[in-house]
Short mmCIF file of C-alpha atoms in Angstrom, two decimals:
data_model
loop_
_atom_site.label_atom_id
_atom_site.label_comp_id
_atom_site.label_asym_id
_atom_site.label_seq_id
_atom_site.Cartn_x
_atom_site.Cartn_y
_atom_site.Cartn_z
CA GLY A 22 -22.46 -17.30 24.80
CA ALA A 23 -22.43 -13.69 23.53
CA SER A 24 -21.28 -12.94 20.00
CA CYS A 25 -20.40 -9.96 17.86
CA GLU A 26 -19.92 -9.29 14.17
CA VAL A 27 -16.39 -8.49 12.97
CA ILE A 28 -16.50 -6.31 9.86
CA VAL A 29 -13.59 -5.78 7.47
CA ARG A 30 -12.50 -2.14 7.67
CA ALA A 31 -12.15 -0.09 4.45
CA PRO A 32 -10.20 0.10 2.30
CA TYR A 33 -9.68 -3.65 2.78
CA MET A 34 -12.27 -5.92 1.21
CA GLY A 35 -13.58 -9.20 2.62
CA ASP A 36 -16.53 -10.91 4.26
CA ALA A 37 -17.67 -10.18 7.81
CA THR A 38 -17.37 -12.92 10.40
CA THR A 39 -18.65 -13.63 13.91
CA ALA A 40 -16.68 -13.76 17.15
CA THR A 41 -18.24 -15.76 20.00
CA CYS A 42 -17.67 -16.38 23.66
CA PRO A 43 -18.01 -20.00 24.79
CA PRO A 44 -21.53 -20.59 26.23
CA ASP A 45 -20.40 -21.67 29.70
CA ASN A 46 -17.34 -19.44 29.95
CA THR A 47 -16.14 -18.75 33.51
CA ASN A 48 -12.74 -17.33 32.54
CA PRO A 49 -12.74 -13.51 32.97
CA VAL A 50 -9.85 -13.12 30.49
CA GLN A 51 -11.26 -15.44 27.80
CA VAL A 52 -10.81 -13.85 24.39
CA ALA A 53 -13.67 -14.21 21.93
CA ILE A 54 -13.15 -17.05 19.46
CA TRP A 55 -13.15 -16.22 15.76
CA THR A 56 -11.53 -17.02 12.46
CA ALA A 57 -10.15 -14.06 10.52
CA PRO A 58 -11.62 -13.95 7.00
CA ASP A 59 -9.49 -13.58 3.91
CA VAL A 60 -9.04 -9.89 3.14
CA THR A 61 -7.58 -8.12 0.12
CA CYS A 62 -6.22 -4.66 -0.52
CA PRO A 63 -8.10 -3.63 -3.68
CA ASP A 64 -6.79 -1.50 -6.51
CA PRO A 65 -7.53 2.22 -6.37
CA GLU A 66 -10.53 3.25 -8.48
CA GLU A 67 -8.36 5.55 -10.64
CA ALA A 68 -4.64 5.45 -11.39
CA PRO A 69 -2.86 8.24 -9.53
CA THR A 70 -0.41 10.44 -11.43
CA GLY A 71 2.78 8.51 -12.14
CA TYR A 72 1.20 5.05 -12.05
CA GLN A 73 -0.40 2.76 -14.62
CA LYS A 74 -2.13 -0.59 -14.35
CA THR A 75 -1.11 -3.40 -16.68
CA THR A 76 -2.98 -6.66 -17.06
CA MET A 77 -0.71 -8.16 -14.39
CA ALA A 78 0.20 -5.40 -11.93
CA TRP A 79 0.82 -1.74 -11.21
CA GLN A 80 3.91 -0.07 -12.65
CA CYS A 81 5.41 3.39 -12.90
CA ASP A 82 4.18 5.54 -15.78
CA GLU A 83 6.55 6.50 -18.63
CA ASP A 84 8.09 9.63 -17.02
CA TYR A 85 8.37 7.98 -13.59
CA ALA A 86 10.70 5.40 -12.07
CA GLY A 87 10.69 3.12 -9.04
CA PHE A 88 8.87 0.08 -7.70
CA VAL A 89 5.16 0.24 -6.90
CA ASP A 90 3.90 -0.64 -3.44
CA LYS A 91 0.13 -0.84 -2.87
CA LEU A 92 -0.85 -0.04 0.72
CA CYS A 93 -4.04 -0.32 2.76
CA GLN A 94 -2.09 0.49 5.91
CA ASP A 95 1.25 2.17 6.49
CA GLY A 96 2.97 0.35 9.33
CA ASP A 97 0.59 0.66 12.27
CA THR A 98 -1.34 3.52 10.64
CA CYS A 99 -4.73 2.61 9.15
CA LEU A 100 -5.44 4.29 5.83
CA SER A 101 -8.92 5.30 4.72
CA GLU A 102 -8.18 4.59 1.05
CA VAL A 103 -5.70 2.56 -1.00
CA LEU A 104 -2.34 4.28 -1.47
CA LEU A 105 0.19 3.61 -4.23
CA THR A 106 3.77 4.62 -3.44
CA GLY A 107 7.21 4.18 -4.98
CA CYS A 108 7.09 6.01 -8.32
CA LEU A 109 9.04 9.26 -8.52
CA HIS A 110 9.15 11.67 -11.44
CA LYS A 111 12.36 11.25 -13.47
CA GLN A 112 14.76 14.18 -13.13
CA THR A 113 17.64 15.42 -15.24
CA CYS A 114 21.04 15.62 -13.57
CA MET A 115 22.60 18.94 -12.64
CA ALA A 116 25.31 20.26 -14.96
CA LEU A 117 28.72 18.75 -14.33
CA ASP A 118 31.15 21.01 -12.53
CA PRO A 119 34.54 19.72 -13.68
CA PRO A 120 37.39 19.90 -11.18
CA ASP A 121 39.69 21.56 -13.74
CA GLU A 122 38.28 23.46 -16.75
CA CYS A 123 41.70 23.29 -18.47
CA GLU A 124 41.60 19.48 -18.47
CA PHE A 125 37.92 18.84 -19.27
CA ASP A 126 35.44 20.27 -21.78
CA VAL A 127 31.88 19.75 -20.61
#
């Protein structure tokens, strides 16, 4: 009948819950019984360079392009704070190097 508290790890947000072992458990491989609480990945406290928050969602700032992804974990890697990815600074193209300068004026 032992129990333990399961706390949501930062940067996720959510309520703690309790995991319990059945009172008369005789199974040595019995896993504690619990219900995972709803958790959310909150917004960062400040907008990082290249990102801006609208009333609906995050988007790339004016001089940036891409699609925003908000992460609290990166694959199997736990993050200690919320990370926004996907926006890259816009770049100008390199000068065109025409194949034949007699045919093309750049």
